[in-house]
Coordinates of C-alpha atoms in Angstrom, one line a residue:
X1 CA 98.3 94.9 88.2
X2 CA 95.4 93.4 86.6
X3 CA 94.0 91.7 89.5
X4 CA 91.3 89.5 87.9
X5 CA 94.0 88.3 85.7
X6 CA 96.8 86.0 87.0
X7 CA 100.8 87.8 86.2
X8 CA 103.0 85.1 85.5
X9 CA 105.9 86.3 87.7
X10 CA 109.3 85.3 86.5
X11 CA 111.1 82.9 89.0
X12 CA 114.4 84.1 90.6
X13 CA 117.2 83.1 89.1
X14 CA 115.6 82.3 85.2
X15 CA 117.9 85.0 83.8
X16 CA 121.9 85.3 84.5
X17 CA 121.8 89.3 84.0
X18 CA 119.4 91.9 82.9
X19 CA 121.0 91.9 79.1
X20 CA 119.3 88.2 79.2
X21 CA 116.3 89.6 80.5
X22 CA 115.9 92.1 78.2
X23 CA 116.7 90.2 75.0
X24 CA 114.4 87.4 76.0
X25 CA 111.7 89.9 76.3
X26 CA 112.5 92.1 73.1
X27 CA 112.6 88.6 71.2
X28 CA 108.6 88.0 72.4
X29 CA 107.5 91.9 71.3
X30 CA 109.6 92.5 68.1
X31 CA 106.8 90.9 65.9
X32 CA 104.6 93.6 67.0
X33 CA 107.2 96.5 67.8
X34 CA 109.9 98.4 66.3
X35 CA 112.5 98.5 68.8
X36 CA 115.7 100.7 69.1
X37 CA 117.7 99.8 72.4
X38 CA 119.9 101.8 74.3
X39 CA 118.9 105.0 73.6
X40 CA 120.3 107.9 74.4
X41 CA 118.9 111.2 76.2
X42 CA 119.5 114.0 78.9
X43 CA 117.9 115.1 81.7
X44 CA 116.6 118.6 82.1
X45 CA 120.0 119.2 84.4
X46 CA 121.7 118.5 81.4
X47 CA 123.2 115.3 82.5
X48 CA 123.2 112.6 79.9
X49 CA 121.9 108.9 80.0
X50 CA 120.1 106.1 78.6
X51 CA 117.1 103.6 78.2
X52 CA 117.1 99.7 77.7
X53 CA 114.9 100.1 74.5
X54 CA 112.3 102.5 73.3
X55 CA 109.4 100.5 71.1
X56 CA 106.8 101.7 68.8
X57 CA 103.5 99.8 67.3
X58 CA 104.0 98.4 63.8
X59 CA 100.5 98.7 63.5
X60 CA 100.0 102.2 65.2
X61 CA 96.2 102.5 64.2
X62 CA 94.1 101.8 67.8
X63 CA 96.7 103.5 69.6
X64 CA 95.4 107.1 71.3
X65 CA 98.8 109.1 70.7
X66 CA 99.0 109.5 66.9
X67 CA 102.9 108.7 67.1
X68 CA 103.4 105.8 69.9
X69 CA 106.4 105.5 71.4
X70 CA 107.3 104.3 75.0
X71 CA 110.6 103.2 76.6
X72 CA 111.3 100.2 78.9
X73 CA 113.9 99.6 81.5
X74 CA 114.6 96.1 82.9
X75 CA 116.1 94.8 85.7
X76 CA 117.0 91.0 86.8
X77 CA 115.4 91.4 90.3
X78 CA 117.5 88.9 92.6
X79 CA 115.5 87.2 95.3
X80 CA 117.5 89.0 98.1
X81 CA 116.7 92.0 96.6
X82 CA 115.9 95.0 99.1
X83 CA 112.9 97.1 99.1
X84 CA 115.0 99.9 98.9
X85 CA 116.8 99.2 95.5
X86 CA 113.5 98.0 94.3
X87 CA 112.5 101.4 94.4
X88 CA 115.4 103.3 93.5
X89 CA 114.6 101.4 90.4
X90 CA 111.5 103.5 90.1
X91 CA 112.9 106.5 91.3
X92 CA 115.3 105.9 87.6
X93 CA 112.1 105.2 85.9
X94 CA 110.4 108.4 86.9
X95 CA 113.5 110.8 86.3
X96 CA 113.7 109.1 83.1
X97 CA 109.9 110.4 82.1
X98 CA 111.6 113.8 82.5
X99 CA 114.3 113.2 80.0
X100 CA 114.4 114.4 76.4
X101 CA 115.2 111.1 73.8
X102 CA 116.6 111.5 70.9
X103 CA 114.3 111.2 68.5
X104 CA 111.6 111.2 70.5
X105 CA 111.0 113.4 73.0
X106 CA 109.8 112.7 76.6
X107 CA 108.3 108.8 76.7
X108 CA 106.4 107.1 79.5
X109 CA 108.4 104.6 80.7
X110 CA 107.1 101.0 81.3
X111 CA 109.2 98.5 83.9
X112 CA 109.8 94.9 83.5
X113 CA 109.1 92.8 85.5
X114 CA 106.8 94.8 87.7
X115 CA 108.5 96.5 90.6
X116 CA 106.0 95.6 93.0
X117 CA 106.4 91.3 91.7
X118 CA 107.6 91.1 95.3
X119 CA 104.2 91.8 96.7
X120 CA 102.2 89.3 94.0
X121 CA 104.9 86.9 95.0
X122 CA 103.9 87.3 99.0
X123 CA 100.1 87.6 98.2
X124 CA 100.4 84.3 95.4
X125 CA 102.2 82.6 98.7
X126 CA 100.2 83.3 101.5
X127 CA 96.7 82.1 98.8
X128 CA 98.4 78.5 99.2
X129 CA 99.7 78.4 102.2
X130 CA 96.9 77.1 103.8
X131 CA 96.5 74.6 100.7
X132 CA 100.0 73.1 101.8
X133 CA 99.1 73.1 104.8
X134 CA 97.4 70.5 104.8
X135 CA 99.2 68.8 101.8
X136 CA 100.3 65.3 102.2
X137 CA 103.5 66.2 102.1
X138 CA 102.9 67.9 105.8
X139 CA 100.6 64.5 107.4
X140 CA 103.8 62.3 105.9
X141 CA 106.3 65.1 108.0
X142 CA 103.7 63.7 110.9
X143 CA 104.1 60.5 110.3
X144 CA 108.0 60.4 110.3
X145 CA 108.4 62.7 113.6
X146 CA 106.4 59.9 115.5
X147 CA 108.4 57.4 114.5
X148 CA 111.2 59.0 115.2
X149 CA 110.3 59.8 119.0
X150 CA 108.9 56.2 119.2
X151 CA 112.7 54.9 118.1
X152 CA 114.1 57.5 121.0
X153 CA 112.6 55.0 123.7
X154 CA 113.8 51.7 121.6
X155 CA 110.0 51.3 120.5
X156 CA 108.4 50.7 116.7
X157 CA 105.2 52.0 116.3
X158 CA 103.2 50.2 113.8
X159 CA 102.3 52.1 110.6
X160 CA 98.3 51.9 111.8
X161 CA 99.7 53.5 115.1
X162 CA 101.8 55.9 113.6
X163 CA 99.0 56.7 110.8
X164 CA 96.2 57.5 113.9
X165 CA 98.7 59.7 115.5
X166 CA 99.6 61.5 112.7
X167 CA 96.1 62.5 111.6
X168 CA 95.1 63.6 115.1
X169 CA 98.5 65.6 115.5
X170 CA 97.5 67.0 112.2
X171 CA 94.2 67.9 112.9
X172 CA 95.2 69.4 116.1
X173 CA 97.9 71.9 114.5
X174 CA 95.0 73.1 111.8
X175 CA 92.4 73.8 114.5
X176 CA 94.7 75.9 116.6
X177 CA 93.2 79.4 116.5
X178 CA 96.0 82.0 116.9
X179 CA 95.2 85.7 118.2
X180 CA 95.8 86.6 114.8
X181 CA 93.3 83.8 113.5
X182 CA 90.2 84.9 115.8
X183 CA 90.9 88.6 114.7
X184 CA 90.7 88.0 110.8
X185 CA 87.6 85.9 111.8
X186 CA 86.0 88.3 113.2
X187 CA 86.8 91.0 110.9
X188 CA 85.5 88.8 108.5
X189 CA 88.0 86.9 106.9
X190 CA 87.7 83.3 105.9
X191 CA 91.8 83.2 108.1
X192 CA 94.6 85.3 108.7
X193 CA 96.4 84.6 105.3
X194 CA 93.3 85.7 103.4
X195 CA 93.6 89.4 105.8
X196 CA 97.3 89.9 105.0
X197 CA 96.6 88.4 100.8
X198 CA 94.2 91.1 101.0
X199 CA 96.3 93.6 102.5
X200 CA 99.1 93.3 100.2
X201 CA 97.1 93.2 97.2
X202 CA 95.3 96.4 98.3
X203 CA 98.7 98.2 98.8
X204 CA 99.9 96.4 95.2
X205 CA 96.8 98.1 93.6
X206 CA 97.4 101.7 95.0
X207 CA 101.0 101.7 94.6
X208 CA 100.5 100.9 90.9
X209 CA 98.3 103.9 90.4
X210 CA 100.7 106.2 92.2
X211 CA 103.2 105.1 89.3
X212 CA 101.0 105.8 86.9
X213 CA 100.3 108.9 87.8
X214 CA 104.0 109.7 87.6
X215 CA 104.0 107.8 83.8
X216 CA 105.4 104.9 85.1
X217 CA 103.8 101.3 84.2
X218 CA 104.5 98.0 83.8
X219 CA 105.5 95.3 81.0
X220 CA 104.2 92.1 82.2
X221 CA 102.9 88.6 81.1
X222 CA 99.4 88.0 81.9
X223 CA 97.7 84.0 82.4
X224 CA 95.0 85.4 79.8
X225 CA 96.3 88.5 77.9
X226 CA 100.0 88.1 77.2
X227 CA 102.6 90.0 76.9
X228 CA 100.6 93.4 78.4
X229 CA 101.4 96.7 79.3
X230 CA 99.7 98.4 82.5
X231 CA 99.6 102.0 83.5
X232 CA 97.3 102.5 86.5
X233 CA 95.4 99.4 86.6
X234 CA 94.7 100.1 83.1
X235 CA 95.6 97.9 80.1
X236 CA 96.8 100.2 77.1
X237 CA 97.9 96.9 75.3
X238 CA 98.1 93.0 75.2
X239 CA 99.5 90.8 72.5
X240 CA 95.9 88.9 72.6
X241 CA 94.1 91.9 72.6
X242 CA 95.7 94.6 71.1
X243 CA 95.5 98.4 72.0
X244 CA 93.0 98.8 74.4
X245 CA 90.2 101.4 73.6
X246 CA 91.0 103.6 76.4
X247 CA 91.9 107.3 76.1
X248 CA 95.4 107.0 77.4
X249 CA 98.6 108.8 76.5
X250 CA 101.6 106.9 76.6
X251 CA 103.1 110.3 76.7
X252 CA 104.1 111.9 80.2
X253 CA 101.6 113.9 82.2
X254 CA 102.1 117.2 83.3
X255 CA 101.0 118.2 86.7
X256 CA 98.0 117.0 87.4
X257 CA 96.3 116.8 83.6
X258 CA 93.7 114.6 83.3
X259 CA 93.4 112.4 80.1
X260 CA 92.4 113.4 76.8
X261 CA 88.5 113.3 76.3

């Protein structure tokens, strides 16, 4: 997650399947990658499988490894999707950096979209909740629920009437501290939305370097970079920017090795 950046997070429902996922997606990177898909491998059980695509740099110089190569898996995320298949999409992603591919070895495997697009989602919500709020598409909501207790009792407010009791009722509703409210005030937080925005993207940010430290990362589009691909917080490419100058692998880690110096 590249949280000074804004990740355009796909909306639900933009692709019918994965297959439409991942040949929009291949379409945007094939002018900079080779790209074989469906590529098959075995896991150190013996068991066979295979990857979306693997892709490799048509212009390798930049890159740390001297022979880039990486494989990406997709998945058309549904709205209603649980936490717990989330994950057990990552679970696949990390038995699949143990895998042999033909041709090429173990790869570090990038997902797309992000598995954790459910927390930017909750975190992107709760920055504008406030903002709608107070919206006047709430005041007009106002408006029409005095008009229609003033037509319950056969009356018809005027619209300066209606207008004045809307704005107070309004006001009102904002000020209202909750216990949740005069908490995150006092821990120091402008309101309770920016506490839990906070929270999540704290838990976003560490749950992204746990992947990473399994060779798991992300294939995202960024508001600034583009197409990008993250490995613990860490951009090791953009389609603005290019390979990144930072010693990273795209290969697996083993154990707890550090990177390359």
């Amino acid at each position: 997650m590249r949280y000074g950046q804004k990740a355009l997070l796909p909306e639900p429902g933009t692709f019918p399947n994965e297959k439409a996922l991942a040949a929009f997606v291949l379409g945007k990177l094939e002018q900079w990658f080779h790209i074989e898909e469906q590529v098959q491998g075995r896991y150190w059980t013996g068991e066979e499988t295979r990857i979306d695509a693997v892709l490799r740099p048509r212009e390798p110089d930049g890159w740390h490894d001297e022979e880039p190569a990486f494989g990406v898996e997709f998945k058309n995320l549904a709205p209603n999707t649980s936490i717990g298949e989330r994950y057990s999409w990552v679970a696949q992603a990390v038995g699949y950096t143990q895998c042999q591919w033909q041709g090429y070895g173990r790869l570090g495997v990038f997902l797309c979209p992000s598995p954790l697009t459910w927390l930017l989602s909750r975190a992107d919500d709760i920055a504008t909740f406030r903002q709608r709020q107070i919206s006047p598409e709430m005041l007009e909501r106002e408006r029409e629920r005095i008009r229609r207790y003033g037509r319950q009792f056969g009356k018809e407010y005027s619209d300066s009437y209606v207008d004045a009791e809307a704005l107070i009722a309004h006001r009102r509703r904002l000020g209202e501290m909750t216990y949740e409210e005069f908490t995150a005030r006092a821990d120091g937080y402008a309101n309770a939305d920016a506490r839990e925005r906070e929270h999540d993207l704290r838990m976003a940010k560490e749950l992204t370097h746990l992947l990473g430290q399994l060779s798991v990362g992300e294939l995202m589009p960024y508001e600034d970079s583009g197409w990008t691909l993250m490995r613990s917080d860490s951009r090791l490419w953009s389609e603005r920017e290019g390979p990144a100058r930072v010693r990273y692998s795209l290969h697996p880690r083993i154990g707890s090795q550090r990177r390359k110096r």
